Coordinates of C-alpha atoms in Angstrom, one line a residue:
Chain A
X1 CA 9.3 -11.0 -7.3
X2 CA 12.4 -13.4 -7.4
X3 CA 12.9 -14.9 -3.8
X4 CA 16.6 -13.6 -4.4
X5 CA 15.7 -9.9 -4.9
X6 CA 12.9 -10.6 -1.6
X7 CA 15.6 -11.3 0.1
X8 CA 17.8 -8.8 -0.9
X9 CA 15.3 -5.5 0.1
X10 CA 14.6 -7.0 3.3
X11 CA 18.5 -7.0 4.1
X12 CA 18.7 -3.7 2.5
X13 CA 15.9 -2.8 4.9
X14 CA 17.8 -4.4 7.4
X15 CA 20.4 -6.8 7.5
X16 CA 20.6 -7.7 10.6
X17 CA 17.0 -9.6 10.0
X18 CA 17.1 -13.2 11.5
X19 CA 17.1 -15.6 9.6
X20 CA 13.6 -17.1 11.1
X21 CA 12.0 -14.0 10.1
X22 CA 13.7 -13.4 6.9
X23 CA 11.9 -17.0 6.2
X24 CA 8.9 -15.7 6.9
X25 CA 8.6 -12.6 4.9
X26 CA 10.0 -14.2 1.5
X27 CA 8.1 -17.9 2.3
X28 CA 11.6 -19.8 2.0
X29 CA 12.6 -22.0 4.4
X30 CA 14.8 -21.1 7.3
X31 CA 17.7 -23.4 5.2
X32 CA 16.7 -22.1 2.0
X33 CA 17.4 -18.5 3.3
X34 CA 21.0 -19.5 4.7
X35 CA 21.5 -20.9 1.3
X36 CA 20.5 -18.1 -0.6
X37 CA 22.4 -15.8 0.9
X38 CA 25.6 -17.5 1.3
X39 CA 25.3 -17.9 -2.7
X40 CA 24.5 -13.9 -2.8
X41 CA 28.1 -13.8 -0.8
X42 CA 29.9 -16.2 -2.3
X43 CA 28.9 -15.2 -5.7
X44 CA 29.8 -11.0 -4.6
X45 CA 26.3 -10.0 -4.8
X46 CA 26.2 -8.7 -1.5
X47 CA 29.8 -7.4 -0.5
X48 CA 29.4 -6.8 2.7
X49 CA 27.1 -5.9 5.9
X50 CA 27.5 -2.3 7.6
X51 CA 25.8 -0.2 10.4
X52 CA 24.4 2.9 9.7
X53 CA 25.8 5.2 12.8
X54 CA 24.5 8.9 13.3
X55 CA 28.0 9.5 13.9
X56 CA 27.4 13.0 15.0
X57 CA 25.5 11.0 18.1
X58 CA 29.3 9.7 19.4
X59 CA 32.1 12.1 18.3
X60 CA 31.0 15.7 17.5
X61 CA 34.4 16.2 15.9
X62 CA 33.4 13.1 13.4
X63 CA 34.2 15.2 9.5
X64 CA 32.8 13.6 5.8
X65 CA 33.3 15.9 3.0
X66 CA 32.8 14.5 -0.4
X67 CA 35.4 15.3 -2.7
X68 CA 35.5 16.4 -6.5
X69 CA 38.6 15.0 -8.1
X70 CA 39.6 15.5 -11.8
X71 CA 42.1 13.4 -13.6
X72 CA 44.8 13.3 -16.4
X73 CA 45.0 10.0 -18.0
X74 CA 47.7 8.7 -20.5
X75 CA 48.5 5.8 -22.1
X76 CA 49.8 3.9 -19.5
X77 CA 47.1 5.1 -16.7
X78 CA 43.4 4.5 -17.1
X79 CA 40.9 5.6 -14.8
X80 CA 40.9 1.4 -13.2
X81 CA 44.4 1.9 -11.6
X82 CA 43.7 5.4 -10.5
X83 CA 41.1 4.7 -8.5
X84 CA 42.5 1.7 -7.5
X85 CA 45.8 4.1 -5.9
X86 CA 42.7 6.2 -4.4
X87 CA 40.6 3.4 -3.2
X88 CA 43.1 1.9 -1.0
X89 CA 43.9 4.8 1.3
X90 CA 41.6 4.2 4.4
X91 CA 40.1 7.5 4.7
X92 CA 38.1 6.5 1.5
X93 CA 34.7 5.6 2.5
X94 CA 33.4 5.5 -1.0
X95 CA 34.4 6.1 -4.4
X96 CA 32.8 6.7 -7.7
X97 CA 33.6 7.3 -11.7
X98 CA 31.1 9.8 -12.6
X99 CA 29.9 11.5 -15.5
X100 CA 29.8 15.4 -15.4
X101 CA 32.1 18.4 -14.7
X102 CA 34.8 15.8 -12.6
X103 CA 36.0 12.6 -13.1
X104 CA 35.6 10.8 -9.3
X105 CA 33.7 11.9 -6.4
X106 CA 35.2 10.2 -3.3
X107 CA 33.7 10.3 -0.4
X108 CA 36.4 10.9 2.6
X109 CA 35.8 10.5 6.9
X110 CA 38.4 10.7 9.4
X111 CA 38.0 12.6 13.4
X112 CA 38.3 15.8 12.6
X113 CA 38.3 18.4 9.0
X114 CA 41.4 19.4 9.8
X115 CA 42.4 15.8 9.2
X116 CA 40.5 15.4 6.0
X117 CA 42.4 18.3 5.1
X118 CA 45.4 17.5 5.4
X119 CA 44.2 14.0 3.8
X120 CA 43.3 15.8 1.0
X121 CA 46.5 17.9 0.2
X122 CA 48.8 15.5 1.4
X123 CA 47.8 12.1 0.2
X124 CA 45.4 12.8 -2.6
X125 CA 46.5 16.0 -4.4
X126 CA 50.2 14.9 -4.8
X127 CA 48.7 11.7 -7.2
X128 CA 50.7 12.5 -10.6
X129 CA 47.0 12.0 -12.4
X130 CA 45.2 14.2 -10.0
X131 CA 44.8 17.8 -11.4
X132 CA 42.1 19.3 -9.1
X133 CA 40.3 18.6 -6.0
X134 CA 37.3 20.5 -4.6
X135 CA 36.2 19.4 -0.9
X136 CA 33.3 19.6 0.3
X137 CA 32.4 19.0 3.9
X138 CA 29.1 17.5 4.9
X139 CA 27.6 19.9 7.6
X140 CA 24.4 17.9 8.4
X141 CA 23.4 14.0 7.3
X142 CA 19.6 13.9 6.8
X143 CA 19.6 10.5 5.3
X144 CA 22.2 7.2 4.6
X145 CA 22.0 4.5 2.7
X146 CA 18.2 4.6 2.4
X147 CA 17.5 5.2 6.5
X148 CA 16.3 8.3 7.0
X149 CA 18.6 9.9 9.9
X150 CA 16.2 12.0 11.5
X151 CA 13.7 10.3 13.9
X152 CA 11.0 10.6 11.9
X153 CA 7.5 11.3 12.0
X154 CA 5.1 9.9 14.1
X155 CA 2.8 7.7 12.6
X156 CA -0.8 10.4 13.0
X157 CA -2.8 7.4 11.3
X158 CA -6.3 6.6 13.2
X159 CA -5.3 3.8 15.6
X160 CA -8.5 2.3 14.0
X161 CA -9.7 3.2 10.3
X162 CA -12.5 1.5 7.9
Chain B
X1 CA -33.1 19.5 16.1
X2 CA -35.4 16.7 14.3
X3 CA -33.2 14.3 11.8
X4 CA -34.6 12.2 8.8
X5 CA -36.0 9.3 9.6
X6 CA -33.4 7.6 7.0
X7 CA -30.3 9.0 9.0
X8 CA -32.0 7.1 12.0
X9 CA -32.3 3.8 10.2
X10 CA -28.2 3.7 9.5
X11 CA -26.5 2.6 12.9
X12 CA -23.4 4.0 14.6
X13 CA -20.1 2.8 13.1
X14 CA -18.5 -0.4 15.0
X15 CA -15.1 1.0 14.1
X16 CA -15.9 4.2 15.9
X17 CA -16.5 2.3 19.2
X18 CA -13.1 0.5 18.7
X19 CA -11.4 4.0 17.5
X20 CA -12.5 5.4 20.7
X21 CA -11.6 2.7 22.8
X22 CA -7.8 2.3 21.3
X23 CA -7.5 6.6 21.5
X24 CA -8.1 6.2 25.4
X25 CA -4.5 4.4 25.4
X26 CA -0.8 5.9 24.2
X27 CA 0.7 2.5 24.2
X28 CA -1.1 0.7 21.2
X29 CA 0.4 -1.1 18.1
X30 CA -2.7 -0.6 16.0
X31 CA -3.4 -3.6 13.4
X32 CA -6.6 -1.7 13.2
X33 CA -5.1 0.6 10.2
X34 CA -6.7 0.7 6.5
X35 CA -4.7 2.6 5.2
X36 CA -0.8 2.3 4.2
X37 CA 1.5 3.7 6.3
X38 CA 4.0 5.1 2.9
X39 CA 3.5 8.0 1.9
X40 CA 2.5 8.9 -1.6
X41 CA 4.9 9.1 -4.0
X42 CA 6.9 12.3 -4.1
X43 CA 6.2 12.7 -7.6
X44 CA 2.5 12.7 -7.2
X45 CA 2.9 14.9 -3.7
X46 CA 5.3 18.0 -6.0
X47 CA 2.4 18.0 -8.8
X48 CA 0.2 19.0 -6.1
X49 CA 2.6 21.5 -4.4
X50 CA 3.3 22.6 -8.3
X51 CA -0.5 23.0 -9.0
X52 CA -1.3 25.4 -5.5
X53 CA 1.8 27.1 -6.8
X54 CA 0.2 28.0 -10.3
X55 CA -3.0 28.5 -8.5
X56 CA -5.0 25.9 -10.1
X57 CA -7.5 26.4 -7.3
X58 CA -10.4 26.4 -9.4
X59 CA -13.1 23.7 -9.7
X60 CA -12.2 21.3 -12.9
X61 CA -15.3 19.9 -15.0
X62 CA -17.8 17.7 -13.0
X63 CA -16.7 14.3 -14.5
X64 CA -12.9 15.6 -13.6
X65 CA -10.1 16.6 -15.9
X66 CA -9.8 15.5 -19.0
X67 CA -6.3 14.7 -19.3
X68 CA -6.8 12.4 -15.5
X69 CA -9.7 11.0 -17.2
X70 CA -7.7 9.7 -20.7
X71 CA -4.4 8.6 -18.1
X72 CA -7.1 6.7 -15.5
X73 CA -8.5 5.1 -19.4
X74 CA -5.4 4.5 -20.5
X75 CA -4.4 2.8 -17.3
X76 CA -7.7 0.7 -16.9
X77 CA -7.0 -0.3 -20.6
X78 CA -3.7 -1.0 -20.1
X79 CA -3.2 -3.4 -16.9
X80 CA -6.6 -4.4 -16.1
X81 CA -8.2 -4.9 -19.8
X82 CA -11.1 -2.3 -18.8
X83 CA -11.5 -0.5 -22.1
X84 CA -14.1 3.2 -21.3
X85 CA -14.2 6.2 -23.5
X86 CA -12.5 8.9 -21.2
X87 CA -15.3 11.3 -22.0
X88 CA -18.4 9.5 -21.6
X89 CA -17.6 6.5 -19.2
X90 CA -15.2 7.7 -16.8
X91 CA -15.9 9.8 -13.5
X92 CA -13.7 11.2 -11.1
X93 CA -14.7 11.0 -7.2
X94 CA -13.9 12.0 -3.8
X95 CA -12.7 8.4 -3.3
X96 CA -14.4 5.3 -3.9
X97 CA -16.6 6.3 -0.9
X98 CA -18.3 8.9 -2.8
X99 CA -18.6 6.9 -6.0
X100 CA -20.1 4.0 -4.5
X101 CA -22.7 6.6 -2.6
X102 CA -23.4 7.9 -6.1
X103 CA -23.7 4.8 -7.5
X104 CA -26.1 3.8 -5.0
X105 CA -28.1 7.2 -5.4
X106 CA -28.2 6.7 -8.9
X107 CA -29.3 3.1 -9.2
X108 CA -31.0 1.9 -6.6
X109 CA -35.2 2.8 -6.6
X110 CA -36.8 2.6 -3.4
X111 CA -37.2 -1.0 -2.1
X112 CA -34.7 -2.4 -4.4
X113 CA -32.5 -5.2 -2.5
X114 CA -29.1 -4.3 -2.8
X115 CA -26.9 -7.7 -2.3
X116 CA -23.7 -7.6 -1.0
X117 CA -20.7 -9.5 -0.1
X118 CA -20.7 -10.5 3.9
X119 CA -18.3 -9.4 5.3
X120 CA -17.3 -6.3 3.4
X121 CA -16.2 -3.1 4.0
X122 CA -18.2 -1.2 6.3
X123 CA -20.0 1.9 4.4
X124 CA -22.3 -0.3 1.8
X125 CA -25.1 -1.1 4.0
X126 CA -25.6 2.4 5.6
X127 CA -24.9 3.6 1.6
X128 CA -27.6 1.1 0.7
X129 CA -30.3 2.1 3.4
X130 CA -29.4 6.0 2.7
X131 CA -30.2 5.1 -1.3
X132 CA -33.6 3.6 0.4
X133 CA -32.6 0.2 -0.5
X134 CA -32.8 -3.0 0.9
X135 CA -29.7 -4.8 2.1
X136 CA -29.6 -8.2 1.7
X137 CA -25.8 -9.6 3.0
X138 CA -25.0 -12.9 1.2
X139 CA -22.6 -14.7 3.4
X140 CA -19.2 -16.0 1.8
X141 CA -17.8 -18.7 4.1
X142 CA -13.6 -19.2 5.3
X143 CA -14.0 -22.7 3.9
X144 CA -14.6 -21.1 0.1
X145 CA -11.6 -18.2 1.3
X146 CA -14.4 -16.0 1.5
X147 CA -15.0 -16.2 -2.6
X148 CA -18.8 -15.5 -3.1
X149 CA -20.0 -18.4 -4.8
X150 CA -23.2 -18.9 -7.2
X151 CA -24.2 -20.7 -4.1
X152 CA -23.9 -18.4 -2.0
X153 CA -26.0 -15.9 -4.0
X154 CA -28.7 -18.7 -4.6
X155 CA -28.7 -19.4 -0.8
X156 CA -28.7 -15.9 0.0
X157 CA -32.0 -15.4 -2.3
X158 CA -29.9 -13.4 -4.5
X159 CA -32.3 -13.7 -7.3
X160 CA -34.8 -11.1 -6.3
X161 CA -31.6 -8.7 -5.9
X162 CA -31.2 -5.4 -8.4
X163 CA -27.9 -4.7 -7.6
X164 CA -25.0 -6.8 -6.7
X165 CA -22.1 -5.1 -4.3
X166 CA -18.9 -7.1 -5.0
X167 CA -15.3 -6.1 -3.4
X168 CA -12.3 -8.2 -4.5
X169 CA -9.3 -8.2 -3.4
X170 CA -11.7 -7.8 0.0
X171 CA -11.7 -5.4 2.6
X172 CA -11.3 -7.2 5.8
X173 CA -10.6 -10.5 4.2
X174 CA -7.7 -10.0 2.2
X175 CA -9.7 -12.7 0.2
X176 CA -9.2 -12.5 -3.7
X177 CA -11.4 -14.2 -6.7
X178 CA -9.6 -14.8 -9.7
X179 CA -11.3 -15.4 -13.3
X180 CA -12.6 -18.7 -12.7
X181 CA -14.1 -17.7 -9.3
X182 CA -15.6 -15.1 -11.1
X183 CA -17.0 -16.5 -14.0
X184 CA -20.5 -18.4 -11.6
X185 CA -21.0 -15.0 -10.3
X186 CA -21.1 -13.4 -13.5
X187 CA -23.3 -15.9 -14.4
X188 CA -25.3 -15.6 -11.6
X189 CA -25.8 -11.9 -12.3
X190 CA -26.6 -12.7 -16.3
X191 CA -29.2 -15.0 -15.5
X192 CA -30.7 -12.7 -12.9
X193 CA -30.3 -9.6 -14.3
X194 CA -27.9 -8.1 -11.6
X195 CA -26.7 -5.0 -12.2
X196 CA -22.9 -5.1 -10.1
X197 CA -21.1 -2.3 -8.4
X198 CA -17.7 -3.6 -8.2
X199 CA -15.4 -2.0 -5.8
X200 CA -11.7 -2.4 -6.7
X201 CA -9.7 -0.9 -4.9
X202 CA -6.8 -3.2 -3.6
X203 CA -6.9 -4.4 -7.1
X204 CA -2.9 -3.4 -7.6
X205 CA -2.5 -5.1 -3.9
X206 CA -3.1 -8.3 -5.4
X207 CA -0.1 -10.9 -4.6
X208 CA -0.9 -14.2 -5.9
X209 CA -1.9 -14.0 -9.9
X210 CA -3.4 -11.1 -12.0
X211 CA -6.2 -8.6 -10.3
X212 CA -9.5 -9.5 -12.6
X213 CA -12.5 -7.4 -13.1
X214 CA -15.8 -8.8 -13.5
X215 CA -16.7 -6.3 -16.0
X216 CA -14.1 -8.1 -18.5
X217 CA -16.0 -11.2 -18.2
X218 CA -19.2 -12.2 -21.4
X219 CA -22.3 -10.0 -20.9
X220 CA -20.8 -7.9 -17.4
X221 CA -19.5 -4.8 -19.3
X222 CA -23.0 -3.3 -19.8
X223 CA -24.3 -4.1 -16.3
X224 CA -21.2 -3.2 -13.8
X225 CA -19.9 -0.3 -12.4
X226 CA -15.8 -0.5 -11.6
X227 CA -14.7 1.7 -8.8
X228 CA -11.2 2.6 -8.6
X229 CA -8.9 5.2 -6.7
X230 CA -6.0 6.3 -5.8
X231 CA -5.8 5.6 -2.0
X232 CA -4.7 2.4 -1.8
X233 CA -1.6 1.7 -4.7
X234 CA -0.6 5.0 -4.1
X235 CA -1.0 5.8 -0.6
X236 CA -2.8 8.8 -1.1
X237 CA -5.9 7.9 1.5
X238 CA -6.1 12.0 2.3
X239 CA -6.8 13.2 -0.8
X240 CA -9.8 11.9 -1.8
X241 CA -9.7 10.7 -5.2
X242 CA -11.1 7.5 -6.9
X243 CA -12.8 7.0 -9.9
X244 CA -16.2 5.1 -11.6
X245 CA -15.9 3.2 -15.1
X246 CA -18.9 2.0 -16.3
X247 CA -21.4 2.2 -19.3
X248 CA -22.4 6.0 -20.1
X249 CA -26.0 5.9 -18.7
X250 CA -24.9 4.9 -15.9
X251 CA -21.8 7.5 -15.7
X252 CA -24.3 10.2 -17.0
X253 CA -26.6 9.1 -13.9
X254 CA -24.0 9.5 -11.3
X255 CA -22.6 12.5 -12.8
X256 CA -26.1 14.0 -12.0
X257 CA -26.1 13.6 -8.3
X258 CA -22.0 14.2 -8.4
X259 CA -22.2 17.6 -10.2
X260 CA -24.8 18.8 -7.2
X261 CA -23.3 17.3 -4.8
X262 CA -19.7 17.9 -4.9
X263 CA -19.3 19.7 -8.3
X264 CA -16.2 17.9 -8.8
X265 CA -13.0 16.3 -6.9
X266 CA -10.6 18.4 -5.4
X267 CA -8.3 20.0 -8.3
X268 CA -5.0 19.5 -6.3
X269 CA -6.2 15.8 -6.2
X270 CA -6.5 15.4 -9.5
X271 CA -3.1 17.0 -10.2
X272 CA -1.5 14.6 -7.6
X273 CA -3.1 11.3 -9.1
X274 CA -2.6 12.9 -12.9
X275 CA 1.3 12.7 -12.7
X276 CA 0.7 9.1 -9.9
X277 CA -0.7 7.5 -12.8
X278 CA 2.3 8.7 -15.4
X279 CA 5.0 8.4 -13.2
X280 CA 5.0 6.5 -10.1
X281 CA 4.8 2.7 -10.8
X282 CA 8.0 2.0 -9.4
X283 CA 6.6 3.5 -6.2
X284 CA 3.9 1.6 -6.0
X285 CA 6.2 -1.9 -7.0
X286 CA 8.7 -1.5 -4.1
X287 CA 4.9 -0.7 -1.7
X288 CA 3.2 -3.6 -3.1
X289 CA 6.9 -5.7 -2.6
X290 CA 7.0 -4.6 1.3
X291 CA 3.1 -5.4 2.1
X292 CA 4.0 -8.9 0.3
X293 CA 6.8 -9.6 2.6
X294 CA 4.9 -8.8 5.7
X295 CA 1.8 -10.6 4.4
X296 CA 4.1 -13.7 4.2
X297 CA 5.3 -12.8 8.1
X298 CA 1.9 -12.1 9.3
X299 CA 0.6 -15.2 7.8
X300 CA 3.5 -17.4 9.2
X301 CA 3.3 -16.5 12.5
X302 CA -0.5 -17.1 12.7
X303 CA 0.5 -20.4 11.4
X304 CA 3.3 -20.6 14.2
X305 CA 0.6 -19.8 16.9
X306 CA -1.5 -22.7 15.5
X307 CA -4.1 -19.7 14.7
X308 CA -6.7 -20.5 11.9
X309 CA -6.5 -18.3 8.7
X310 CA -6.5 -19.0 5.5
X311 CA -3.3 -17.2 3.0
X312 CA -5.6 -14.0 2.1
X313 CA -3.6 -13.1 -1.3
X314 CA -4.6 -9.3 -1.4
X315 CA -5.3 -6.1 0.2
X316 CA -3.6 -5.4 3.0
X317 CA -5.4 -7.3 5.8
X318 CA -5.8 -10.8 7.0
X319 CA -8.7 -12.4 8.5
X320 CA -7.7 -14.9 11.3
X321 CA -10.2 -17.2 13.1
X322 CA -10.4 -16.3 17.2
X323 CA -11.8 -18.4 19.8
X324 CA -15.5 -17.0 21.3
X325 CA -16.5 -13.8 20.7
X326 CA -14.6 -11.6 18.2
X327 CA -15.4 -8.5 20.4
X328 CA -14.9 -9.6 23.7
X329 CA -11.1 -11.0 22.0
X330 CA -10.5 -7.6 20.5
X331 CA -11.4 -5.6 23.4
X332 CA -9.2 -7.8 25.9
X333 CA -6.6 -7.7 23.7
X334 CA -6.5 -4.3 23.7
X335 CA -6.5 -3.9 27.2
X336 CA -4.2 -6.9 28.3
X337 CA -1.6 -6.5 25.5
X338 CA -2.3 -2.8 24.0
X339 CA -2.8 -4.3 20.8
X340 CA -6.1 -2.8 18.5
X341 CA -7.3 -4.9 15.8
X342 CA -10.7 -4.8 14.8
X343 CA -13.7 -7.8 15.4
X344 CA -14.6 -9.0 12.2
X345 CA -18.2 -8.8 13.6
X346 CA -18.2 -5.0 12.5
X347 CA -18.1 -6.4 9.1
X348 CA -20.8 -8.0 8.8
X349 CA -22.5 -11.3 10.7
X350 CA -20.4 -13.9 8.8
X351 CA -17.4 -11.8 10.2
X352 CA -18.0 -13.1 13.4
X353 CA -15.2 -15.2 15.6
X354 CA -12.5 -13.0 13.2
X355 CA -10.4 -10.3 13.5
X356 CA -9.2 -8.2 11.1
X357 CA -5.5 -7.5 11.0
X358 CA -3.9 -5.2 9.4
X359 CA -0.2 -5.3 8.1
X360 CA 0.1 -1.8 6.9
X361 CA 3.0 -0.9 9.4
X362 CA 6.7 -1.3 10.1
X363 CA 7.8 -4.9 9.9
X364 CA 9.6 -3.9 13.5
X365 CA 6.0 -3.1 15.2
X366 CA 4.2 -5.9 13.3
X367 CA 6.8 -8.4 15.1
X368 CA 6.1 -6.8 18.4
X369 CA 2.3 -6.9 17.8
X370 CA 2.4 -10.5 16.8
X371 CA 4.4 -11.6 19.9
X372 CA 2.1 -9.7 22.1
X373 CA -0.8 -11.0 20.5
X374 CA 0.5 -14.7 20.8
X375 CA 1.3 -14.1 24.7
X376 CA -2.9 -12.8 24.9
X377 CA -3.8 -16.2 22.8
X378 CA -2.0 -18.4 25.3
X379 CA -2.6 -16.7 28.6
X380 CA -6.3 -17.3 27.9

């Protein structure tokens, strides 16, 4: 495998890896991986780092929802500065063009549903292109961004196999 | 209750004593593991949830399915150049274990020596005494990487052998032999008449160059049997499945013990490692990609801890050098840092002053293994 992509899983796996031991697991030297990855960065490869918080764990009140949103394009409005009105608004965690029964499925947090609520009516519905929304509100996270979020199982290997 | 006499000749497993002695503890970080610590592919896990669903329950044919057999061909055929007729030359097994059992049964004649790679995974030399062989270890040396050489053999007395035991990439090593390596051996075994059980199991954990078989090198087709399975690649240690490729007669042997003594392998098995084989080879690239990367951390930090051990380039294990006694190292660090790793001893006599680690586990425990295990090496 490309040292590149090596290095890339292990920061998927875990970015906050140091660099000594990111060395070791690809076989680059400890300058060779600061190189790398500032020419991943600069290049916009990797576009940024992020925890991934059990939310749930700090603020039971904490509300996702991914929402359904259908659009109306015309000549002057392609789907590139829709999303980029939707993208900006800070409640948008994520947001996607996707194929199906809908155009965009953005995913929305704020503190409460009653705020992502009123997100959704007030901020996203009004859009002139917007001609549906459909909200739906996560009730339980089992897994983000590849890390399991329960605490998995325990590891019922023999201590000591052949 | 009286036992054979042949039972009594095969001694008590050194793992076991080590097994017992890390299960007396709840704080251990086991390198001791040889198995992966994924889980098998979903894919390969829902065809056997989807096969108990339909009730296939039922025994398959003795050799195994039909359709595993043509997908284990095709595979063989496709990545390793091992071209077998899916109806005469393939069997299906309850793991390598099994095969190589049969294999033994099938082959070996009373008094026959049996040579086999020193050190090596731990089940040949009971298998050969329970086949009433002869085993005659032929030491491979860290020097060579622990490659059995054509001098080896020839120092080993290798000549009078039958039967040749091989197991590349090796189990405890991690040591791998690539063509050229190879090629003496074959040689050896041409001019000697050796008939070779090659075991092959890490063959997709192979992280430097291409896995090679011996049984695609001049003249080795006819005379070797290639073991195979599931447990390894696809993390699927529990359910028992690998297979034998190897010329009909000797298939048609095998089968003859196999078909009395376990009928076949277990149908849910065989529907697990059917759709493994079709589907799953991403799974087992992004498995084989994380056991690299930790291979490389293991590795360096031995290096960092001015520890002795040569860059094993497969399996999942590597084979440092310890100072004194392998078990009197393993068993203190056990108890001083609640680290288990096993003494490379139990493998055989030219395992001794080793340890075999293993690197199947989390990256996070390996690092806190590693740093206890340097604290043991420098308080002593």
């Amino acid at each position: 495998m490309e040292p590149k992509r090596e290095l890339l899983d292990a920061l998927c796996a875990n970015a906050r890896t140091e660099t000594a031991d990111l060395a070791r697991q690809t076989g680059l030297s400890e300058d060779e991986v600061e190189r790398a990855i500032a020419d991943l960065e600069n290049e916009g490869t990797i576009r940024g780092y992020q925890a991934i918080v059990d939310w749930e764990a700090v603020d039971e009140d904490h509300a996702r929802a991914a929402v359904e949103l259908n659009v109306t394009l015309d000549r002057e409005t392609g789907y590139a500065e829709v999303s980029d009105r939707l993208a900006k608004f800070p409640e948008v965690d994520s947001l996607h063009l996707v194929s199906g029964n809908y155009d965009f499925l953005m995913i929305v947090e704020a503190g409460s549903v009653r705020k992502i609520s009123r997100f959704v009516s007030e901020k996203v519905a009004p859009v002139p292109e917007v001609t549906q929304t459909v909200t739906h509100f996560v009730m339980e996270t089992y897994k983000e961004g590849g890390i399991e979020m329960n605490d998995g199982d325990d590891d019922d290997r023999l201590s000591v196999s052949p | 209750m009286r036992t054979s006499e042949r039972v009594g000749r095969v001694p008590p497993s050194g793992i076991r004593r080590f097994f017992e002695l890390a299960e007396e503890r709840d704080d251990v970080i086991s390198l001791g593991v040889g198995e992966p610590d994924f889980s098998a592919p979903w894919a390969a896990r829902d065809a056997a949830i989807g096969s108990l669903e339909r009730g296939r329950t039922s025994y398959t044919a003795n050799r195994g399915m039909r359709e595993l057999r043509e997908a284990i061909a095709r595979h063989c055929a496709e990545r390793y150049d091992l071209a077998y007729d899916p109806a005469e030359e393939v069997l299906v097994t309850t793991g390598v274990s099994e095969g190589v059992d049969v294999a033994l049964r099938a082959l070996v004649d009373p008094g026959d020596r049996v040579a086999m790679v020193d050190p090596s995974y731990v089940s040949y030399k009971p298998g050969v005494l329970l086949a009433d062989g002869e085993p005659l270890p032929v030491r491979t040396r860290e020097e060579e990487r622990f490659r059995l050489t054509y001098e080896a053999l020839e120092r080993a007395g290798a000549e009078e052998a039958d039967l040749l035991i091989l197991c590349y990439p090796n189990n405890p090593t991690g040591a791998v032999m690539h063509e050229e390596h190879l090629e003496p051996v074959a040689e050896f075994c041409r001019e000697h008449d050796l008939r070779v059980l090659s075991d092959e199991i890490y063959a997709d954990l192979t992280y430097e160059g291409e896995h090679v078989s011996i049984a695609t090198l001049d003249g080795m087709r006819e005379r070797t049997i290639v073991f195979n399975g599931f447990s390894k690649a696809y993390a699927m240690t529990g359910l028992r499945l690998g297979y034998a490729l190897g010329p009909g007669e000797g298939i048609e042997a095998m089968n003859r013990i196999h078909q009395y003594s376990m009928l076949s392998a277990p149908t849910t098995a065989q529907h697990a490692a059917l759709e493994a084989l079709e589907s799953c080879d991403d799974d087992v690239e992004e498995m084989v990609g994380a056991f690299n990367r930790r291979r490389r951390f293991v590795l360096s930090r031995f290096s960092e801890m001015g520890i002795d051990c040569f860059d094993a380039q497969g399996a999942f294990y590597v084979f440092p050098e310890v100072p004194g006694d392998d078990e009197a190292f393993a068993e203190g660090l056990l108890e001083e840092e609640g680290v288990a790793a096993v003494p490379g001893s139990v493998f055989g006599e030219a395992g001794e002053g080793h340890l075999r680690v293993s690197y199947a586990s989390g990256l996070p425990q390996l690092k806190e293994a590693m740093n206890r295990l340097e604290a043991y090496v420098s308080s002593r």
